[in-house]
Amino acid sequence: MDIQVSLAGQGDLAARIYRQLRDAIVDGRLVAGERLPPTRELALRLAVSRNTVAAAYDRLTAEGFLVGRVGAGTFVAAAPLAPAQVRRQAPAGREVAPRPLWRAAPAATARPSPPPAYDFAVGVPDGRLFPLDTWRRLVAQQLRAATVRDGGYGDPAGHPGLRAATARYVGVARSVRASADDVLVTSGAQQALDLIGRVLISPGDRVAVEDPGYPPARLLFRSLGATVVGVPVDAEGLVVDRIPPGVRLVYATPSHQFPLGTPMSLARRTALLAWAERHGAVVVEDDYDSEFRFSDRPLEPLQSLDRDGRVVYVGSFSKTMLPMLRLGFLVAPASLQPALLAAKRLTDWHGDPTTQGAMAQFMEEGLLARHIRRATREYAVRHEEIAARLDRDFADWLVRVPSAAGLHLAARLAPGATVDTARVLAAARARGVAADDLDRYRLDADLAGVVLGFGRIDRDRIGPGLDRLAAAFRTTAAG
């Protein structure tokens, strides 16, 4: 490894080199067993005499920081001090601050380690269902010598094979009207929303979101300077008549409302499109996990009903495959495509061509459809068990929201129930159960309940996990 050594500071040159190397060893930048450059090489790089570097090495060796091996070189020894006594970090920057919005924004949180025994996390697929061996084969095919040798910057719109495969897939599976040229590949749905916001939203514009709804979307729109307003959701989906005046963009999840799970009725879909036409607004349709359906035929997406070019359709492979792949896409009206492509190029130029190429091949070989069928069968069993248990064992506290798709179920607090769901879920966490409070998804709505994901939890842990959750409800209600 190249070592950056600064010759600035007090003392002779050998002392400065000594301090730089000693500090790097003490704070962990240079670790035991790491080989240092030969004295001649480092001297040449620093434009000093070889004897100067040798003097610094000799002092470090005498103090036990370095060890010489005949014929092999000079290596970092096991540090004689306790590891990392000096914590190396960036300057505090007290006079440099982000905008107030970013000081209040929630930081990303890592998954607890060890994970909870009964993990009803929302929006996470089962990694054990991922076809790892097949995926490894497809990635290896993409990493051919010729591909790597010629690997310059790619098309900001994404891998052409993936764009074509995605257009075919959403056209067949979801009736989306799109060609390969209409598809823009993104690093997940969140980047798609960011690009749309950059192109359409000016500071102060009003953006309407479902309430309850998807927090990362509304936080993203706020970060772009939008004034975000909530629109209530009922059994038919977003209440179009409650969209306030002056709204420039509406974000909705019509196929499987997040987090409640209800689909938007055809009447509401028609009304939303008519509203967008009257007000010159854009509707962002997030079709985030409509692939997993356990009953009922899915309604047509807004995009397929749109005749005026008002809908931007957003999809993701995070739920069907794995979130770590960071693969999503959007389909936009032709009038927006040049601007969206320019925004993609300016923000990250292009995504990972290896992953995108592997995904294209995965789809072209019919493996995505096969994977979804297999995963849907497994998720349907989990969905059915949780639904039955909610109806049977939680009726005193919760009313399940009907849902026939996705990777989670929501349940509202039952009429007359006075239990505090935050206290319940805290008591459940003490029993090893992780679930979401419905309240965390609201903007202004009066909402209480729980959200139970079933993508991550083992099938045989669902029953014991719900037993513990029920016990938390009983003890909290009694207290």
Coordinates of C-alpha atoms in Angstrom, one line a residue:
M1 CA 0.0 0.0 0.0
D2 CA 1.2 3.5 -0.8
I3 CA 1.9 5.5 2.4
Q4 CA 1.2 9.3 2.4
V5 CA 4.0 10.9 4.5
S6 CA 4.0 14.6 5.1
L7 CA 7.3 16.3 5.7
A8 CA 5.6 19.4 7.3
G9 CA 6.2 20.1 10.9
Q10 CA 8.9 20.5 13.5
G11 CA 12.2 18.5 13.8
D12 CA 14.6 17.1 11.3
L13 CA 13.3 15.0 8.4
A14 CA 13.9 11.7 10.0
A15 CA 11.9 12.7 13.1
R16 CA 9.0 13.9 10.9
I17 CA 8.9 10.6 9.0
Y18 CA 9.1 8.7 12.3
R19 CA 6.1 10.6 13.8
Q20 CA 4.0 10.1 10.7
L21 CA 4.6 6.3 10.6
R22 CA 4.2 5.9 14.4
D23 CA 0.9 7.8 14.3
A24 CA -0.4 5.6 11.5
I25 CA 0.5 2.5 13.4
V26 CA -1.0 3.7 16.7
D27 CA -4.3 4.8 15.2
G28 CA -4.7 1.7 13.1
R29 CA -4.1 2.9 9.6
L30 CA -1.1 0.6 9.4
V31 CA -1.9 -2.8 10.9
A32 CA 0.3 -5.6 12.2
G33 CA 1.8 -7.6 9.3
E34 CA 1.6 -4.8 6.8
R35 CA 4.7 -4.4 4.7
L36 CA 6.3 -1.0 4.5
P37 CA 8.1 0.2 1.3
P38 CA 11.9 -0.3 1.1
T39 CA 13.9 2.6 2.4
R40 CA 15.2 3.3 -1.1
E41 CA 11.7 3.5 -2.6
L42 CA 10.3 5.7 0.2
A43 CA 13.3 8.0 0.1
L44 CA 12.9 8.4 -3.7
R45 CA 9.2 9.2 -3.3
L46 CA 9.9 11.8 -0.6
A47 CA 12.9 13.2 -2.3
V48 CA 15.1 12.7 0.8
S49 CA 18.2 10.7 1.4
R50 CA 17.9 7.0 2.0
N51 CA 19.8 7.4 5.3
T52 CA 17.0 9.7 6.5
V53 CA 14.3 7.1 6.0
A54 CA 16.6 4.4 7.4
A55 CA 17.0 6.4 10.6
A56 CA 13.2 6.7 11.0
Y57 CA 12.8 2.9 10.4
D58 CA 15.6 2.1 12.9
R59 CA 13.9 4.1 15.6
L60 CA 10.5 2.5 15.0
T61 CA 12.2 -0.9 15.0
A62 CA 13.9 -0.2 18.3
E63 CA 10.6 0.9 19.9
G64 CA 8.9 -2.3 18.7
F65 CA 6.7 -0.8 16.0
L66 CA 8.5 -2.4 13.1
V67 CA 10.2 -5.7 12.5
G68 CA 12.7 -6.5 9.8
R69 CA 12.7 -9.9 8.0
V70 CA 15.8 -10.8 6.1
G71 CA 15.1 -11.1 2.4
A72 CA 11.4 -10.1 2.9
G73 CA 11.4 -6.4 4.0
T74 CA 10.2 -4.3 6.9
F75 CA 6.8 -5.0 8.5
V76 CA 4.5 -3.5 11.1
A77 CA 4.9 -5.4 14.3
A78 CA 2.2 -6.1 16.8
A79 CA 1.7 -2.6 18.3
P80 CA 3.2 -2.4 21.8
L81 CA 0.4 0.0 22.8
A82 CA -3.2 -0.7 23.2
P83 CA -4.9 -0.7 19.8
A84 CA -6.2 2.6 18.5
Q85 CA -5.5 4.7 21.6
V86 CA -5.8 7.7 19.4
R87 CA -9.1 7.9 17.5
R88 CA -8.5 9.4 14.0
Q89 CA -11.5 11.4 12.7
A90 CA -12.4 14.3 10.5
P91 CA -12.3 17.9 11.9
A92 CA -15.3 18.9 13.8
G93 CA -16.2 21.8 11.4
R94 CA -18.2 23.7 14.0
E95 CA -18.6 26.7 11.6
V96 CA -19.9 24.5 8.8
A97 CA -23.4 23.2 9.1
P98 CA -26.0 21.5 6.8
R99 CA -29.4 23.0 6.0
P100 CA -31.8 22.7 9.0
L101 CA -33.7 20.0 7.1
W102 CA -30.7 17.7 7.1
R103 CA -30.0 18.2 10.8
A104 CA -33.6 16.9 11.5
A105 CA -33.6 14.1 9.0
P106 CA -33.4 10.6 10.5
A107 CA -30.0 8.9 10.0
A108 CA -29.9 5.5 8.5
T109 CA -30.0 2.7 11.1
A110 CA -28.2 -0.6 10.7
R111 CA -30.0 -3.8 11.4
P112 CA -29.7 -4.9 15.1
S113 CA -26.9 -7.3 15.7
P114 CA -27.7 -10.0 16.6
P115 CA -31.1 -9.7 14.7
P116 CA -34.2 -10.2 16.7
A117 CA -35.4 -13.8 17.2
Y118 CA -38.8 -13.0 15.7
D119 CA -38.2 -10.4 13.0
F120 CA -41.4 -9.0 11.4
A121 CA -39.4 -6.3 9.5
V122 CA -41.3 -4.5 6.8
G123 CA -40.3 -4.4 3.1
V124 CA -37.5 -6.9 3.2
P125 CA -37.6 -10.1 1.0
D126 CA -36.3 -13.5 2.2
G127 CA -32.6 -13.7 1.1
R128 CA -32.8 -17.5 1.3
L129 CA -35.1 -17.6 -1.6
F130 CA -32.6 -15.7 -3.8
P131 CA -31.2 -18.0 -6.6
L132 CA -27.6 -17.5 -5.5
D133 CA -25.9 -20.1 -7.7
T134 CA -27.7 -18.9 -10.8
W135 CA -26.9 -15.3 -10.1
R136 CA -23.2 -16.1 -9.5
R137 CA -23.2 -17.8 -12.9
L138 CA -24.7 -14.8 -14.7
V139 CA -22.5 -12.3 -13.0
A140 CA -19.4 -14.4 -14.0
Q141 CA -20.6 -14.3 -17.6
Q142 CA -20.8 -10.5 -17.5
L143 CA -17.2 -10.2 -16.1
R144 CA -15.5 -11.5 -19.3
A145 CA -12.1 -10.2 -20.1
A146 CA -13.3 -8.4 -23.2
T147 CA -16.0 -6.6 -21.3
V148 CA -13.6 -5.5 -18.6
R149 CA -11.0 -4.4 -21.1
D150 CA -13.4 -2.2 -23.0
G151 CA -15.3 -1.1 -19.8
G152 CA -15.6 2.7 -20.2
Y153 CA -18.5 4.9 -19.1
G154 CA -21.9 3.4 -20.0
D155 CA -25.3 4.7 -21.0
P156 CA -26.9 6.8 -18.2
A157 CA -30.2 5.2 -19.2
G158 CA -28.9 1.7 -18.2
H159 CA -27.9 -1.5 -19.8
P160 CA -29.8 -1.8 -23.1
G161 CA -30.6 -5.5 -22.5
L162 CA -32.1 -4.7 -19.1
R163 CA -34.1 -1.8 -20.5
A164 CA -35.6 -4.1 -23.2
A165 CA -36.2 -6.9 -20.8
T166 CA -37.9 -4.6 -18.3
A167 CA -40.1 -3.1 -20.9
R168 CA -41.3 -6.6 -21.9
Y169 CA -41.7 -7.7 -18.3
V170 CA -43.9 -4.8 -17.2
G171 CA -45.8 -4.9 -20.5
V172 CA -46.7 -8.5 -20.0
A173 CA -47.0 -8.7 -16.2
R174 CA -48.5 -5.2 -15.5
S175 CA -49.9 -3.9 -18.9
V176 CA -47.5 -0.9 -18.7
R177 CA -47.1 0.7 -22.1
A178 CA -43.4 1.1 -22.7
S179 CA -40.6 0.3 -25.1
A180 CA -37.0 -0.1 -24.2
D181 CA -36.3 3.5 -25.0
D182 CA -38.9 4.6 -22.4
V183 CA -37.2 2.7 -19.5
L184 CA -34.5 4.4 -17.4
V185 CA -32.7 2.0 -15.0
T186 CA -32.0 3.4 -11.6
S187 CA -30.3 2.4 -8.3
G188 CA -33.6 1.4 -6.7
A189 CA -36.9 3.2 -6.6
Q190 CA -35.5 5.9 -4.3
Q191 CA -33.1 7.1 -7.0
A192 CA -36.0 7.1 -9.4
L193 CA -38.0 9.4 -7.1
D194 CA -35.0 11.6 -6.6
L195 CA -34.6 12.0 -10.4
I196 CA -38.3 12.8 -10.9
G197 CA -38.1 15.3 -8.1
R198 CA -35.0 17.0 -9.5
V199 CA -36.7 17.4 -12.9
L200 CA -40.2 18.5 -11.7
I201 CA -40.0 20.1 -8.3
S202 CA -38.9 23.7 -7.7
P203 CA -38.4 25.0 -4.1
G204 CA -41.8 25.9 -2.6
D205 CA -43.8 23.6 -4.9
R206 CA -46.5 21.6 -3.2
V207 CA -46.3 17.8 -3.4
A208 CA -49.1 15.5 -2.2
V209 CA -48.4 12.2 -0.6
E210 CA -50.6 9.5 0.8
D211 CA -51.3 9.7 4.6
P212 CA -50.3 7.2 5.9
G213 CA -47.5 6.7 3.4
Y214 CA -43.9 5.9 2.6
P215 CA -41.7 8.1 4.8
P216 CA -38.5 8.1 2.6
A217 CA -40.5 9.5 -0.3
R218 CA -41.9 12.5 1.6
L219 CA -38.5 13.2 3.2
L220 CA -36.9 13.1 -0.2
F221 CA -39.4 15.6 -1.7
R222 CA -38.8 17.9 1.3
S223 CA -35.1 17.7 0.8
L224 CA -35.6 19.1 -2.7
G225 CA -37.4 22.1 -1.3
A226 CA -41.0 20.9 -1.8
T227 CA -43.9 21.6 0.7
V228 CA -45.2 18.1 1.3
V229 CA -48.9 17.8 2.2
G230 CA -50.7 14.6 3.2
V231 CA -53.9 13.3 1.6
P232 CA -56.0 10.8 3.5
V233 CA -56.4 7.2 2.5
D234 CA -59.6 5.2 2.9
A235 CA -60.8 1.7 1.8
E236 CA -60.7 2.8 -1.9
G237 CA -57.2 4.4 -1.7
L238 CA -56.1 8.0 -1.9
V239 CA -59.1 10.4 -1.5
V240 CA -58.7 12.5 -4.6
D241 CA -61.2 15.1 -3.5
R242 CA -58.9 15.9 -0.5
I243 CA -55.9 16.9 -2.7
P244 CA -55.3 20.5 -1.7
P245 CA -55.0 23.3 -4.3
G246 CA -51.7 24.2 -5.9
V247 CA -50.3 20.7 -5.9
R248 CA -47.7 20.1 -8.6
L249 CA -47.0 16.4 -8.1
V250 CA -48.8 13.5 -6.4
Y251 CA -47.0 10.4 -5.1
A252 CA -49.1 7.3 -4.8
T253 CA -48.9 3.5 -4.4
P254 CA -52.2 2.5 -6.1
S255 CA -51.6 -1.2 -6.6
H256 CA -50.8 -1.9 -2.9
Q257 CA -51.1 1.1 -0.7
F258 CA -48.1 1.5 1.6
P259 CA -48.4 0.7 4.5
L260 CA -52.1 -0.3 4.7
G261 CA -52.1 -2.6 1.7
T262 CA -55.4 -1.8 0.1
P263 CA -55.5 -1.3 -3.7
M264 CA -56.9 2.0 -5.2
S265 CA -60.3 1.4 -6.8
L266 CA -60.8 1.9 -10.5
A267 CA -63.1 4.8 -9.8
R268 CA -60.4 6.5 -7.7
R269 CA -57.7 5.8 -10.4
T270 CA -59.9 7.4 -13.0
A271 CA -60.6 10.4 -10.7
L272 CA -56.9 10.9 -10.0
L273 CA -56.0 10.9 -13.7
A274 CA -58.8 13.4 -14.4
W275 CA -57.6 15.6 -11.5
A276 CA -54.0 15.5 -12.9
E277 CA -55.3 16.6 -16.3
R278 CA -57.4 19.4 -14.9
H279 CA -54.5 20.8 -12.7
G280 CA -51.6 20.2 -15.0
A281 CA -50.0 17.9 -12.4
V282 CA -47.9 14.8 -12.5
V283 CA -48.7 11.5 -10.8
V284 CA -45.8 9.3 -9.6
E285 CA -47.0 5.7 -9.4
D286 CA -44.8 3.6 -7.2
D287 CA -45.6 -0.1 -8.0
Y288 CA -43.3 -1.3 -5.3
D289 CA -44.2 -5.0 -4.7
S290 CA -47.3 -5.8 -6.8
E291 CA -45.6 -9.0 -8.1
F292 CA -46.5 -10.9 -5.0
R293 CA -50.3 -11.4 -5.2
F294 CA -52.1 -14.1 -3.2
S295 CA -55.6 -13.6 -4.6
D296 CA -57.6 -11.4 -6.9
R297 CA -56.5 -10.1 -10.3
P298 CA -54.5 -6.9 -10.0
L299 CA -56.1 -3.8 -11.3
E300 CA -54.4 -2.1 -14.2
P301 CA -51.7 0.4 -13.2
L302 CA -52.4 4.1 -13.6
Q303 CA -49.8 4.3 -16.3
S304 CA -51.8 1.9 -18.6
L305 CA -54.9 4.1 -18.1
D306 CA -53.1 7.4 -18.7
R307 CA -53.9 8.9 -22.0
D308 CA -52.4 12.4 -21.4
G309 CA -48.8 11.5 -20.3
R310 CA -49.3 12.5 -16.7
V311 CA -48.0 9.4 -15.0
V312 CA -44.4 8.4 -14.2
Y313 CA -44.3 4.7 -13.4
V314 CA -41.6 3.6 -10.8
G315 CA -40.7 0.0 -10.2
S316 CA -38.0 -1.9 -8.3
F317 CA -36.3 -5.3 -8.1
S318 CA -35.5 -4.8 -4.4
K319 CA -38.5 -6.8 -3.3
T320 CA -38.5 -9.4 -6.0
M321 CA -34.7 -10.0 -5.8
L322 CA -32.6 -8.3 -3.1
P323 CA -32.3 -4.7 -1.9
M324 CA -28.5 -5.0 -2.0
L325 CA -28.6 -5.2 -5.8
R326 CA -29.8 -1.6 -6.0
L327 CA -31.9 -2.1 -9.2
G328 CA -35.0 -0.1 -10.0
F329 CA -36.4 1.7 -13.0
L330 CA -38.9 4.3 -14.2
V331 CA -41.1 4.7 -17.2
A332 CA -41.8 8.4 -18.1
P333 CA -43.7 10.3 -20.7
A334 CA -41.6 11.2 -23.7
S335 CA -41.7 14.9 -22.8
L336 CA -39.8 14.2 -19.5
Q337 CA -37.3 11.6 -20.8
P338 CA -34.5 13.9 -21.9
A339 CA -34.5 15.8 -18.6
L340 CA -34.5 12.6 -16.6
L341 CA -31.6 11.2 -18.6
A342 CA -29.6 14.4 -18.1
A343 CA -30.4 14.3 -14.3
K344 CA -29.2 10.6 -14.2
R345 CA -26.0 11.5 -15.9
L346 CA -25.3 14.4 -13.6
T347 CA -26.0 12.5 -10.4
D348 CA -24.2 9.2 -10.9
W349 CA -23.6 8.9 -14.7
H350 CA -24.7 5.2 -14.8
G351 CA -25.2 2.2 -12.6
D352 CA -23.3 -1.0 -12.3
P353 CA -23.3 -2.6 -15.8
T354 CA -22.3 -6.0 -14.4
T355 CA -25.3 -6.3 -12.1
Q356 CA -27.6 -4.8 -14.8
G357 CA -26.3 -7.2 -17.4
A358 CA -26.8 -10.2 -15.1
M359 CA -30.4 -9.0 -14.4
A360 CA -31.1 -8.7 -18.1
Q361 CA -30.0 -12.2 -18.7
F362 CA -31.9 -13.5 -15.7
M363 CA -35.1 -12.0 -17.1
E364 CA -34.4 -13.1 -20.7
E365 CA -34.0 -16.7 -19.6
G366 CA -37.4 -16.6 -17.8
L367 CA -35.8 -17.0 -14.4
L368 CA -37.4 -13.9 -12.9
A369 CA -40.9 -15.2 -13.5
R370 CA -39.9 -18.6 -12.1
H371 CA -38.4 -17.0 -9.0
I372 CA -41.5 -14.8 -8.4
R373 CA -43.8 -17.8 -8.7
R374 CA -41.7 -19.7 -6.2
A375 CA -41.4 -16.8 -3.8
T376 CA -45.1 -16.0 -4.0
R377 CA -46.0 -19.6 -2.9
E378 CA -43.8 -19.2 0.1
Y379 CA -45.0 -15.7 1.0
A380 CA -48.6 -16.7 0.5
V381 CA -48.3 -19.3 3.3
R382 CA -46.8 -16.7 5.7
H383 CA -49.4 -14.1 4.7
E384 CA -52.3 -16.6 5.4
E385 CA -50.9 -17.6 8.8
I386 CA -50.4 -14.0 10.0
A387 CA -53.8 -13.0 8.7
A388 CA -55.6 -15.9 10.4
R389 CA -53.8 -15.2 13.7
L390 CA -54.6 -11.5 13.7
D391 CA -58.2 -12.3 13.1
R392 CA -58.3 -15.0 15.8
D393 CA -56.0 -13.9 18.6
F394 CA -55.8 -10.1 18.3
A395 CA -59.5 -9.1 17.8
D396 CA -59.6 -7.4 21.2
W397 CA -56.9 -4.9 20.1
L398 CA -56.5 -4.9 16.4
V399 CA -58.6 -4.9 13.1
R400 CA -56.7 -6.3 10.2
V401 CA -56.6 -4.2 7.0
P402 CA -57.5 -6.5 4.0
S403 CA -54.6 -7.0 1.7
A404 CA -53.9 -9.6 -1.0
A405 CA -50.4 -8.7 -2.0
G406 CA -47.0 -7.6 -0.9
L407 CA -44.7 -8.6 2.0
H408 CA -46.5 -7.1 5.0
L409 CA -49.9 -6.8 6.7
A410 CA -51.2 -3.8 8.6
A411 CA -53.8 -3.8 11.5
R412 CA -55.4 -0.8 13.0
L413 CA -56.2 -0.4 16.6
A414 CA -59.7 -1.8 17.2
P415 CA -62.6 0.6 18.1
G416 CA -62.7 1.0 21.9
A417 CA -59.2 -0.4 22.4
T418 CA -57.1 1.9 24.6
V419 CA -53.8 0.1 24.5
D420 CA -50.7 2.1 23.6
T421 CA -49.1 0.4 20.6
A422 CA -45.7 2.1 21.3
R423 CA -45.6 0.5 24.7
V424 CA -46.8 -2.8 23.3
L425 CA -44.1 -2.9 20.7
A426 CA -41.5 -1.9 23.3
A427 CA -42.6 -4.8 25.5
A428 CA -42.5 -7.1 22.4
R429 CA -39.0 -6.1 21.7
A430 CA -38.0 -7.2 25.2
R431 CA -39.4 -10.6 24.2
G432 CA -37.3 -10.7 21.0
V433 CA -40.1 -9.5 18.6
A434 CA -39.5 -6.7 16.1
A435 CA -42.5 -5.1 14.4
D436 CA -43.5 -1.6 13.2
D437 CA -45.8 0.9 14.7
L438 CA -48.3 2.1 12.1
D439 CA -48.0 5.5 13.7
R440 CA -44.5 6.0 12.2
Y441 CA -46.0 6.1 8.7
R442 CA -48.5 8.9 9.2
L443 CA -48.1 12.6 8.4
D444 CA -51.2 14.2 9.9
A445 CA -53.7 11.3 10.1
D446 CA -54.8 10.0 13.4
L447 CA -53.5 6.5 13.2
A448 CA -52.6 3.6 15.6
G449 CA -51.8 0.0 14.9
V450 CA -49.0 -2.4 13.9
V451 CA -47.4 -3.5 10.6
L452 CA -46.1 -7.0 10.4
G453 CA -43.7 -7.9 7.6
F454 CA -43.2 -11.6 6.6
G455 CA -40.4 -11.5 4.1
R456 CA -37.6 -12.0 6.6
I457 CA -39.1 -14.2 9.3
D458 CA -38.9 -18.1 9.1
R459 CA -42.3 -19.7 8.7
D460 CA -41.9 -21.8 11.9
R461 CA -41.2 -18.6 13.9
I462 CA -44.3 -16.8 12.9
G463 CA -46.5 -18.6 15.5
P464 CA -44.2 -18.2 18.5
G465 CA -43.5 -14.6 17.5
L466 CA -47.2 -13.7 17.4
D467 CA -47.7 -15.5 20.7
R468 CA -45.1 -13.2 22.2
L469 CA -46.7 -10.1 20.6
A470 CA -50.1 -11.2 21.9
A471 CA -48.6 -11.5 25.4
A472 CA -47.2 -8.0 25.1
F473 CA -50.7 -6.7 24.2
R474 CA -52.2 -8.5 27.2
T475 CA -49.7 -7.3 29.8
T476 CA -49.7 -3.8 28.5
A477 CA -53.5 -3.6 28.4
A478 CA -53.7 -5.0 31.9
G479 CA -51.1 -2.5 33.1

